[in-house]
PDB file of C-alpha atoms in Angstrom:
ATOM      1  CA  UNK A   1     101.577  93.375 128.527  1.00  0.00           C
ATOM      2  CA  UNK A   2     101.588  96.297 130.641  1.00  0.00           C
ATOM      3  CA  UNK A   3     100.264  99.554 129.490  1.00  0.00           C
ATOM      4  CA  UNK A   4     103.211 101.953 131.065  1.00  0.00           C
ATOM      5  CA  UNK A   5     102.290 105.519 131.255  1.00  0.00           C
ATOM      6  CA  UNK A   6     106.116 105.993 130.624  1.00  0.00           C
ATOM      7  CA  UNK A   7     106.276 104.093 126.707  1.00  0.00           C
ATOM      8  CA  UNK A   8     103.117 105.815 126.179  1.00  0.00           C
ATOM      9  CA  UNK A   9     104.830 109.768 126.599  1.00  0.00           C
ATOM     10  CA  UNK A  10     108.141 107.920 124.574  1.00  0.00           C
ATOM     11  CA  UNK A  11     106.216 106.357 121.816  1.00  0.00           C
ATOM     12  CA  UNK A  12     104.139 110.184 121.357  1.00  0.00           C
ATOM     13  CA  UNK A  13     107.652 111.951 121.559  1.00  0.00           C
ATOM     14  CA  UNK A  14     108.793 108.862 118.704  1.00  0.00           C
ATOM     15  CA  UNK A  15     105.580 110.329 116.280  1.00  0.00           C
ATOM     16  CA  UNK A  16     106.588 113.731 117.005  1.00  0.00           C
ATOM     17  CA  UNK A  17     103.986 114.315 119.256  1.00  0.00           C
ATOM     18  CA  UNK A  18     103.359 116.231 122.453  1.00  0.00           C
ATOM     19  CA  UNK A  19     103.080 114.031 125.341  1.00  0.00           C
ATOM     20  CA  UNK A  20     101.211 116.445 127.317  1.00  0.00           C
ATOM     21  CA  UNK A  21      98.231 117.882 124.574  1.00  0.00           C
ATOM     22  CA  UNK A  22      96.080 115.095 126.172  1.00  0.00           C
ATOM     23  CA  UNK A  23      94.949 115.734 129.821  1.00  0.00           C
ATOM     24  CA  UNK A  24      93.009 112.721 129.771  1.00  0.00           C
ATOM     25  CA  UNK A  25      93.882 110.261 133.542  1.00  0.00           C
ATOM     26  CA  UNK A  26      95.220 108.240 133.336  1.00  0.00           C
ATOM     27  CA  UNK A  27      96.251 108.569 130.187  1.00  0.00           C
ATOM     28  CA  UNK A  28      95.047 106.588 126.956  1.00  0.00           C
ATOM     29  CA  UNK A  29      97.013 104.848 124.739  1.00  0.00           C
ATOM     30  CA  UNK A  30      96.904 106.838 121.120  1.00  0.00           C
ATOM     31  CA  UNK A  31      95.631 104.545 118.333  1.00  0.00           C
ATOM     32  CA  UNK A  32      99.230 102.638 116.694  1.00  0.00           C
ATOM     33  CA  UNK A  33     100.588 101.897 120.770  1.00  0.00           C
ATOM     34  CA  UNK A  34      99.514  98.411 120.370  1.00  0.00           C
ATOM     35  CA  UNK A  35     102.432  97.935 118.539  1.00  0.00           C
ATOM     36  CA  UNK A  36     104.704  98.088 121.813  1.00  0.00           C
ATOM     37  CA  UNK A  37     103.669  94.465 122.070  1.00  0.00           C
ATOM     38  CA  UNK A  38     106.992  94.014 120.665  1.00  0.00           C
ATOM     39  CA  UNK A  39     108.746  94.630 123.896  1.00  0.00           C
ATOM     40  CA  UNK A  40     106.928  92.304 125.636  1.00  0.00           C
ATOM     41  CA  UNK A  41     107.629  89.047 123.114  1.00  0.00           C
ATOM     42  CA  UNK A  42     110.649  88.412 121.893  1.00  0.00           C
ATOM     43  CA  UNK A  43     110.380  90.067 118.260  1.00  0.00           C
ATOM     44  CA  UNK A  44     106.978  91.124 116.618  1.00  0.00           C
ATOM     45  CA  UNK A  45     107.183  87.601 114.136  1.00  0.00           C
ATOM     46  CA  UNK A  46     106.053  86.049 117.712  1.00  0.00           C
ATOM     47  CA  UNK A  47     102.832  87.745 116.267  1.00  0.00           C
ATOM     48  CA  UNK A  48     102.799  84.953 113.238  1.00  0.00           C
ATOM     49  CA  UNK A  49     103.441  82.134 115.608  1.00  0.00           C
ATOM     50  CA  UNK A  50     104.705  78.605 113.344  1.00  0.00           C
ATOM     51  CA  UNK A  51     105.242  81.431 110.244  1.00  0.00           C
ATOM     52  CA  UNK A  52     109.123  82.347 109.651  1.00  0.00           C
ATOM     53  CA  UNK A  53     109.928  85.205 107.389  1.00  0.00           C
ATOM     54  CA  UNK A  54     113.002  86.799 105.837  1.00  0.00           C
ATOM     55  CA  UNK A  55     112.830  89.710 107.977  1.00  0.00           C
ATOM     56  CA  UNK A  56     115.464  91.046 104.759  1.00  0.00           C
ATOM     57  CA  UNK A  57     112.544  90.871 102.197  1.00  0.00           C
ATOM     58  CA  UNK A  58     109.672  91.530 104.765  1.00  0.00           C
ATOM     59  CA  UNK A  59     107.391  94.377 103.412  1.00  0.00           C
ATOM     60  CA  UNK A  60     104.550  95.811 105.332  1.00  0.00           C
ATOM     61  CA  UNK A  61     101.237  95.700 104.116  1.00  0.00           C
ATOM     62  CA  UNK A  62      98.561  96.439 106.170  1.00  0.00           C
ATOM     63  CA  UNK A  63      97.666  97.365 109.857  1.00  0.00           C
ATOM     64  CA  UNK A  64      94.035  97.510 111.721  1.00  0.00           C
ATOM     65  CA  UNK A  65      93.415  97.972 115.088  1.00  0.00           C
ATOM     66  CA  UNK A  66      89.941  97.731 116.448  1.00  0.00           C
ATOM     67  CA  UNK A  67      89.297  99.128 119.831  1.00  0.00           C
ATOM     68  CA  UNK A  68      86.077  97.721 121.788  1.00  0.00           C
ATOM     69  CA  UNK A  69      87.021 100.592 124.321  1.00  0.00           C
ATOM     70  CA  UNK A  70      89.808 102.803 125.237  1.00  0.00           C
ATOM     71  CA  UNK A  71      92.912 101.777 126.943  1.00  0.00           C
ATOM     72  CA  UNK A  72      94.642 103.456 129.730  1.00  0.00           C
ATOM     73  CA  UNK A  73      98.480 103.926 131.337  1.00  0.00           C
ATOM     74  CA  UNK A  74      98.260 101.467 134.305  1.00  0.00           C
ATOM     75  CA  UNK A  75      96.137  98.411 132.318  1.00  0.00           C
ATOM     76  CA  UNK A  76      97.610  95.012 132.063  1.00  0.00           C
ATOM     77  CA  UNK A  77      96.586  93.027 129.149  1.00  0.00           C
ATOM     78  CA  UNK A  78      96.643  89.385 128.584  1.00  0.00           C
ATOM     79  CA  UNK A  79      97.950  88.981 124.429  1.00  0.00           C
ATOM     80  CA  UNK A  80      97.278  85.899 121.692  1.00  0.00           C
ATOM     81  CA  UNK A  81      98.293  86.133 118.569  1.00  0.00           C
ATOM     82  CA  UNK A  82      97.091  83.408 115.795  1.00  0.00           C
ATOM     83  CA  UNK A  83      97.883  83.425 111.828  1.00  0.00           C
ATOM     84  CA  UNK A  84      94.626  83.588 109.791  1.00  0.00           C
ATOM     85  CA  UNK A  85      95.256  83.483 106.458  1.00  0.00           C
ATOM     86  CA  UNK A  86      98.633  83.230 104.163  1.00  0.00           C
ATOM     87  CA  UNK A  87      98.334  82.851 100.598  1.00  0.00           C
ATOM     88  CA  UNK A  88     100.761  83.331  97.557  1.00  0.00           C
ATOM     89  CA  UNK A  89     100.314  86.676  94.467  1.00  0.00           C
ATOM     90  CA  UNK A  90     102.317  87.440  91.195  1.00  0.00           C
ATOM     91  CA  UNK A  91     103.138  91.009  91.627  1.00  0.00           C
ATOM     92  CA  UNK A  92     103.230  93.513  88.869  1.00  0.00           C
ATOM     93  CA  UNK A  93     106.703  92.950  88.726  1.00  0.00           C
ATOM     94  CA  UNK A  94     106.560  89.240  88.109  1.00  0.00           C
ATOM     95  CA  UNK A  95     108.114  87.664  91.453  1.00  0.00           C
ATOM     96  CA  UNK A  96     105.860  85.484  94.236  1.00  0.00           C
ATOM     97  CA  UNK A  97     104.712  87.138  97.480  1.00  0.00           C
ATOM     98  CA  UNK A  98     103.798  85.752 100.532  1.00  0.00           C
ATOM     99  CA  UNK A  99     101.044  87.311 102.168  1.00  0.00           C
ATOM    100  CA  UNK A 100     100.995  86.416 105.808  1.00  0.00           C
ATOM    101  CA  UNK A 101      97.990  87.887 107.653  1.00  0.00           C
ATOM    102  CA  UNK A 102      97.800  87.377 111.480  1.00  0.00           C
ATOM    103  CA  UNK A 103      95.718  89.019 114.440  1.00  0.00           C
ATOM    104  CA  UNK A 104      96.282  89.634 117.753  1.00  0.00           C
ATOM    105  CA  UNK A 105      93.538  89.804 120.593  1.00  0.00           C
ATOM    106  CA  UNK A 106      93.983  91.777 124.043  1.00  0.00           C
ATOM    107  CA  UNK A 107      92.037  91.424 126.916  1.00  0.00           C
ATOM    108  CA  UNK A 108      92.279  93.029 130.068  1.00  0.00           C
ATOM    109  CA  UNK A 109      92.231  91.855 133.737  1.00  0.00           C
ATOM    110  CA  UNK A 110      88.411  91.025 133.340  1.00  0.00           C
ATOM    111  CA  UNK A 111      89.112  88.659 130.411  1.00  0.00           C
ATOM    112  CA  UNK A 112      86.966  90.812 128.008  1.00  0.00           C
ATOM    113  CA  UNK A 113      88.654  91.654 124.615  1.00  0.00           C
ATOM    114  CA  UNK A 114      89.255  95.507 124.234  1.00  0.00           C
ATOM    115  CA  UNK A 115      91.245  95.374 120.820  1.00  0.00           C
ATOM    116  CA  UNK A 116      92.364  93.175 117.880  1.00  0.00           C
ATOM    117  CA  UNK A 117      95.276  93.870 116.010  1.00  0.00           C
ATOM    118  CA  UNK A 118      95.696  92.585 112.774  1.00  0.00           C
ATOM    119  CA  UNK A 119      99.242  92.399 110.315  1.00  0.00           C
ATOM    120  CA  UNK A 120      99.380  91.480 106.847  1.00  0.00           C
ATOM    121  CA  UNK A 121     103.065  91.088 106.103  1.00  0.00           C
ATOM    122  CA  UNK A 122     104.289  90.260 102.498  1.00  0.00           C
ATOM    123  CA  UNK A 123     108.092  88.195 101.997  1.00  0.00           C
ATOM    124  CA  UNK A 124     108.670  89.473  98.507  1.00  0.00           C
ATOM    125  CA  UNK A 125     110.787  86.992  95.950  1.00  0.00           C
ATOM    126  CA  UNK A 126     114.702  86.874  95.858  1.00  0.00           C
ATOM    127  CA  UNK A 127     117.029  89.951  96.887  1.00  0.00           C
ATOM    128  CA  UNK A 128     115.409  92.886  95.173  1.00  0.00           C
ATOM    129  CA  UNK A 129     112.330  94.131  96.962  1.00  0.00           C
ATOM    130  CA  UNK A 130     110.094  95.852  94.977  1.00  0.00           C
TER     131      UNK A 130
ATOM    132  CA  UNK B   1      88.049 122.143 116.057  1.00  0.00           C
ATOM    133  CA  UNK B   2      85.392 120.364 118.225  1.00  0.00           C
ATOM    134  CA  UNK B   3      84.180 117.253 117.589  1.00  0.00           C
ATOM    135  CA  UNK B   4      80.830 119.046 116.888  1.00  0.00           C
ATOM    136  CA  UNK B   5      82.051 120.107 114.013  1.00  0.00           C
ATOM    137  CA  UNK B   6      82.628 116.978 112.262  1.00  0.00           C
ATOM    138  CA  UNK B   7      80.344 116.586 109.242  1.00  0.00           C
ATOM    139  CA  UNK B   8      80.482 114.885 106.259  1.00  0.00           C
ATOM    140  CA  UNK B   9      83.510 115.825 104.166  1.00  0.00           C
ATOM    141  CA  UNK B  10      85.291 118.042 107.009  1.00  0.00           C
ATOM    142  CA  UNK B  11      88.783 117.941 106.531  1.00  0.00           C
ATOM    143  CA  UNK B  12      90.904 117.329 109.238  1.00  0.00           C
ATOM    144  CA  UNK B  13      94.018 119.408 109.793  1.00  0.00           C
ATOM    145  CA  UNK B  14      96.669 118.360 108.399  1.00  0.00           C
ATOM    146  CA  UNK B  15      99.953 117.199 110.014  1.00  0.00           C
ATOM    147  CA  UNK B  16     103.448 117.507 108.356  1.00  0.00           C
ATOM    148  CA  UNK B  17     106.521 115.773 109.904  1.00  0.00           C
ATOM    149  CA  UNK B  18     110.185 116.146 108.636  1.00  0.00           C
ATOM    150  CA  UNK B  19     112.471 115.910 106.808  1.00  0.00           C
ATOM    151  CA  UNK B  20     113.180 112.471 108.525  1.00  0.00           C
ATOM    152  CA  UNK B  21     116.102 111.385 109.891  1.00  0.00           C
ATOM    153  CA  UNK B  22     117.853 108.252 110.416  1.00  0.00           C
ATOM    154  CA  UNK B  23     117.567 109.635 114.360  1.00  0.00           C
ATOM    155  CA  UNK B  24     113.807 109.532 114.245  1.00  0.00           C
ATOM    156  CA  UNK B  25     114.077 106.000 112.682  1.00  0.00           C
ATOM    157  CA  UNK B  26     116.173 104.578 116.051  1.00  0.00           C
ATOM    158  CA  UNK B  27     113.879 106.467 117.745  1.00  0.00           C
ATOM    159  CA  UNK B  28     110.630 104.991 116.732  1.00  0.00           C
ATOM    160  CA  UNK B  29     112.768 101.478 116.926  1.00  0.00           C
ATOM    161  CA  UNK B  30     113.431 101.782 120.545  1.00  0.00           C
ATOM    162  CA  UNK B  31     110.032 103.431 121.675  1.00  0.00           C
ATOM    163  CA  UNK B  32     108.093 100.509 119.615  1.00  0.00           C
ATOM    164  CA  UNK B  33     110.293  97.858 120.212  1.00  0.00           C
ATOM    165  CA  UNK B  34     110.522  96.558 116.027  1.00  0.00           C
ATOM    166  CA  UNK B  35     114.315  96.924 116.028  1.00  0.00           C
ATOM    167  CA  UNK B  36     114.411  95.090 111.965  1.00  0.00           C
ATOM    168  CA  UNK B  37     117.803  96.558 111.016  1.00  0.00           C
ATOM    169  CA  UNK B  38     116.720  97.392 107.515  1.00  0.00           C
ATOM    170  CA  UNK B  39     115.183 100.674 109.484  1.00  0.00           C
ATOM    171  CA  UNK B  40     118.762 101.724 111.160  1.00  0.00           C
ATOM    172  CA  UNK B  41     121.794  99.246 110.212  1.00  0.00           C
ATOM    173  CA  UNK B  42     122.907 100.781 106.710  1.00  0.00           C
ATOM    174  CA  UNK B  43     125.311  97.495 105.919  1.00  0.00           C
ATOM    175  CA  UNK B  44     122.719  95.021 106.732  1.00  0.00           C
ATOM    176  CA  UNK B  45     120.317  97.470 104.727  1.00  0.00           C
ATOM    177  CA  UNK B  46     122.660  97.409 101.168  1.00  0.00           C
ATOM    178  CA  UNK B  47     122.868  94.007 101.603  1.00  0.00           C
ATOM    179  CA  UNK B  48     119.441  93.304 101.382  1.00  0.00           C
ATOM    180  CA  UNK B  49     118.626  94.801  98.764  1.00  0.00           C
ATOM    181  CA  UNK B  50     117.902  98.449  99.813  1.00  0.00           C
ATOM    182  CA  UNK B  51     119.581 101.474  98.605  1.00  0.00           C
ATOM    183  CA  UNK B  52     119.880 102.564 102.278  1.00  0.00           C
ATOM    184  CA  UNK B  53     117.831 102.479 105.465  1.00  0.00           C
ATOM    185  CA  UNK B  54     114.257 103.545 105.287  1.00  0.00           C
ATOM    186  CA  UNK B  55     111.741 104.288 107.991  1.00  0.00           C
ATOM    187  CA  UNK B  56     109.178 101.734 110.043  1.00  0.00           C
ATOM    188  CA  UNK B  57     105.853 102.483 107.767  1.00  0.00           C
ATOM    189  CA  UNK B  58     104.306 102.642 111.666  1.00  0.00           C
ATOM    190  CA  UNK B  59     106.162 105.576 111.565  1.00  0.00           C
ATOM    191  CA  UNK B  60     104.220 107.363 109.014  1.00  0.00           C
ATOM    192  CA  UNK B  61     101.249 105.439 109.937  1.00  0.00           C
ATOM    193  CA  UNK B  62     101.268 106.645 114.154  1.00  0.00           C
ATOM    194  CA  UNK B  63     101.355 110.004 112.175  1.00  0.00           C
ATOM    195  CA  UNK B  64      98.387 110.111 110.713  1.00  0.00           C
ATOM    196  CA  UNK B  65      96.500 108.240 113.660  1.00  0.00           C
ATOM    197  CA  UNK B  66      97.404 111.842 115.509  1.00  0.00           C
ATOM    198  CA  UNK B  67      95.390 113.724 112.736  1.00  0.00           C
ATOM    199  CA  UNK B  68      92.751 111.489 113.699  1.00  0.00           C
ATOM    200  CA  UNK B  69      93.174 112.251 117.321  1.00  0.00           C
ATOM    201  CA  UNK B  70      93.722 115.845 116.881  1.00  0.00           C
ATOM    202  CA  UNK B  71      90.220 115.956 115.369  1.00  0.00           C
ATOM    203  CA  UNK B  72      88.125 113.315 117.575  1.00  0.00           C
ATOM    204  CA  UNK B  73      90.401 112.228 120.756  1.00  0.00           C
ATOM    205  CA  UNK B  74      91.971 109.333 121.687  1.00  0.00           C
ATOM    206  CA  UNK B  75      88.956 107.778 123.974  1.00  0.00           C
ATOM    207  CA  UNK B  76      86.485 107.464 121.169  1.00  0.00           C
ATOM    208  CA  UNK B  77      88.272 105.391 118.745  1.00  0.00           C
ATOM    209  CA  UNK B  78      87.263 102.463 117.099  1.00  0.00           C
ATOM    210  CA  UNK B  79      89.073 101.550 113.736  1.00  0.00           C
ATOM    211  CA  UNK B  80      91.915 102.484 112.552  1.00  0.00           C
ATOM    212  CA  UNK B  81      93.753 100.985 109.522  1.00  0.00           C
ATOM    213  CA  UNK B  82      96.467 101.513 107.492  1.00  0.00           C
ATOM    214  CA  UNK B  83      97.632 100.222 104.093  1.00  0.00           C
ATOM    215  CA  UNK B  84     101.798 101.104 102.839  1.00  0.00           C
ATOM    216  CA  UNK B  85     102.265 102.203  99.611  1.00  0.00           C
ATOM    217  CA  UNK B  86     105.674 103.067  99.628  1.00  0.00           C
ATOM    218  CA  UNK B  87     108.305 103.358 102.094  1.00  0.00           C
ATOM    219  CA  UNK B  88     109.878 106.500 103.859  1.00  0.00           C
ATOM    220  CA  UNK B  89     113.201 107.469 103.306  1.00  0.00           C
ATOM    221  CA  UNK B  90     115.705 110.033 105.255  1.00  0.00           C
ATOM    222  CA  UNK B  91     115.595 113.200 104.123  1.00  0.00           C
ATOM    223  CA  UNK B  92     111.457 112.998 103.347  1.00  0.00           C
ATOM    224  CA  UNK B  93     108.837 115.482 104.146  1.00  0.00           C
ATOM    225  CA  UNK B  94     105.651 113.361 104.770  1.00  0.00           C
ATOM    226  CA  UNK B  95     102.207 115.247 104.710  1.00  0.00           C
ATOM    227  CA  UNK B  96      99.732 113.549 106.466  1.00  0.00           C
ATOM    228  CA  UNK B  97      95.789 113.766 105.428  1.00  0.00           C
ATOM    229  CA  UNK B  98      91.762 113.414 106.347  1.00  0.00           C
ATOM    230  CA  UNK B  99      88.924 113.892 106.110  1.00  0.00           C
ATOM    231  CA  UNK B 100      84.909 112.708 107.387  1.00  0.00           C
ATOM    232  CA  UNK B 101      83.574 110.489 104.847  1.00  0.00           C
ATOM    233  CA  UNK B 102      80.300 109.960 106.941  1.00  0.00           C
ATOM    234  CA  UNK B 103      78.761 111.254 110.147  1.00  0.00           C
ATOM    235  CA  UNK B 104      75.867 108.356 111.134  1.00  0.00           C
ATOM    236  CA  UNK B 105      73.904 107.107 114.108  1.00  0.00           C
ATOM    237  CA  UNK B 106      74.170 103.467 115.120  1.00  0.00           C
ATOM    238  CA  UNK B 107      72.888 102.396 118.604  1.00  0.00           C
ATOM    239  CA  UNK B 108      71.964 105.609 119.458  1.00  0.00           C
ATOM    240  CA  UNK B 109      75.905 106.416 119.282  1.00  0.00           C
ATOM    241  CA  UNK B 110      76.870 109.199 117.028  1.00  0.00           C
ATOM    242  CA  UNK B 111      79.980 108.089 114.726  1.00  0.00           C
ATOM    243  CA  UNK B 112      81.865 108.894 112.204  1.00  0.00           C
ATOM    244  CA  UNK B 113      83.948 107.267 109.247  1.00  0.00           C
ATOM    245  CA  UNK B 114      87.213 108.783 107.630  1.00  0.00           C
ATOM    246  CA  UNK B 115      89.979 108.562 104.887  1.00  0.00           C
ATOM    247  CA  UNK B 116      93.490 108.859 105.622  1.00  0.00           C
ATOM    248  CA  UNK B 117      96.186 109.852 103.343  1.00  0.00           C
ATOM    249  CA  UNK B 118     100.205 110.364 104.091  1.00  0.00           C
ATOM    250  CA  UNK B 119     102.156 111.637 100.787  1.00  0.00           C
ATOM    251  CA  UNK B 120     105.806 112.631 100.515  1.00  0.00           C
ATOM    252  CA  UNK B 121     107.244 115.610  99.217  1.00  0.00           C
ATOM    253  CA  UNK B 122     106.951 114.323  95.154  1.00  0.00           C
ATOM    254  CA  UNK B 123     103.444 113.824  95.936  1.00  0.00           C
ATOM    255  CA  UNK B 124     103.806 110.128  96.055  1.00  0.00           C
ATOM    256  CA  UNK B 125     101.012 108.388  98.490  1.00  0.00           C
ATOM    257  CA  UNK B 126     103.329 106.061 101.149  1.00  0.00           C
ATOM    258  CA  UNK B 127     100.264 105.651 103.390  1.00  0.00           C
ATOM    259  CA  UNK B 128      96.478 104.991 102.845  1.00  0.00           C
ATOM    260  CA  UNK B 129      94.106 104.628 105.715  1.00  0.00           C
ATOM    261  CA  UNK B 130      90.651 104.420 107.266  1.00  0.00           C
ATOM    262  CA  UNK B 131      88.964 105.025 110.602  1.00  0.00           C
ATOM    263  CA  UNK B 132      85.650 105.067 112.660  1.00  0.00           C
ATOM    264  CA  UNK B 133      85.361 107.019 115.825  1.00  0.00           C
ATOM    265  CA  UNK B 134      82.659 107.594 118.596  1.00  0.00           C
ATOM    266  CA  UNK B 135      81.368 111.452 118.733  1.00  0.00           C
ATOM    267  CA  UNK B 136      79.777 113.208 121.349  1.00  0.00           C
ATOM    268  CA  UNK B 137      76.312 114.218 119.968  1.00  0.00           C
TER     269      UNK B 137
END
């Protein structure tokens, strides 16, 4: 993955944000741009490799990033992605969910890890989502 | 504010986006690449289940990140994490939230810890979230 000064000023403009409040060169990556992974694999379920989902009755769960350092416009990261956990729960409203829980490592040129990403998705029972 | 001035229950300022449209839905599709077509494809949205499109909770969530970075910069980050409540729909008002839970020293680094918070406009919580952050001393 290439950090591209360019995705970095769309993905600000995408949050509402001003590209330009951050003088910082080159510039760093604000804390959710990790997430432009997806452009660089061929749908963000490459994330949960071997898992397959109903991307219909896929709900979001949780989201962490942990940085070991900032990273800048111009950096070009090597990515891995494993599945850690999944594991079944009623929910309140009676239906199974799947909780699928994967992370995602990034190193840079140097081969030292700067950031983990890590997704819990949940595939929620049937046709109505809760 | 300054960094400086980040104690122990400081509250961050708040950031409000909206009323959200299905425009700044395709837009944070194509500028973070998760192009799911529950977030912009209203057929394929009905016919899962959904009484119409709603937005990418990364949406709400890159939000409140920048009322993180608004308060400590982008370099000094170290956690940030985000749970989804509820989703975001078009026409919503989302109010995003912090504060400092806890200012601390740790390997002669100063740091800090936070709560996040991202409600819509019936005061419903969508968004929950944490972070820890490097500080200049």
């Amino acid at each position: 993955m290439v950090v591209e000064r360019g995705k970095i000023r769309e993905f600000l403009r995408a949050l509402h944000d001003d590209p330009d409040a951050d003088a910082s060169e080159p510039p760093v990556a604000p804390p959710t741009f990790l997430m432009t992974v997806a452009h660089w694999l061929d749908d963000l379920a490459a994330t949960r490799p071997g898992v397959v989902l109903d991307r219909r009755r896929v709900l979001h769960g949780e989201q962490e990033f942990e940085y070991r350092r900032p990273i800048r416009a111009g950096e070009v990261l090597t990515v891995r992605s494993r599945v850690r956990e999944v594991y079944e729960k009623h929910g309140r409203r009676g239906g199974a969910m799947l909780f699928v829980v994967s992370e995602t490592e990034f190193r840079d040129a140097g081969d030292a890890v700067v950031a983990y990403m890590r997704n819990t998705a949940i595939e929620t029972e049937g046709s109505a989502p809760a | 504010m300054t960094t400086s001035q980040l104690e122990t229950g400081t509250i961050l300022e708040p950031i409000e986006i909206g009323p959200l449209s299905r425009t700044d839905f395709v837009r944070y599709a194509g500028a973070s690449g998760d192009f799911n077509p529950v977030h912009h494809d209203e057929e394929f949205a009905r016919a899962s289940g959904h009484p119409t499109v709603f937005g990418h909770g990364m949406l709400a969530a890159g939000v409140l990140a920048r009322v993180v970075t608004r308060a400590v910069g982008r370099e000094g980050l170290r956690r940030f994490r985000v749970r989804f409540l509820a989703r975001i729909w078009p026409g919503d008002v989302v109010r995003c939230e912090g504060r400092i839970t806890r200012r601390y020293e740790s390997e002669e680094k100063h740091l800090v810890d936070g709560e996040l918070s991202a409600r819509n406009q019936r005061g419903e919580t969508v968004v929950t979230g944490s972070f820890t952050a490097l500080v200049p001393s």
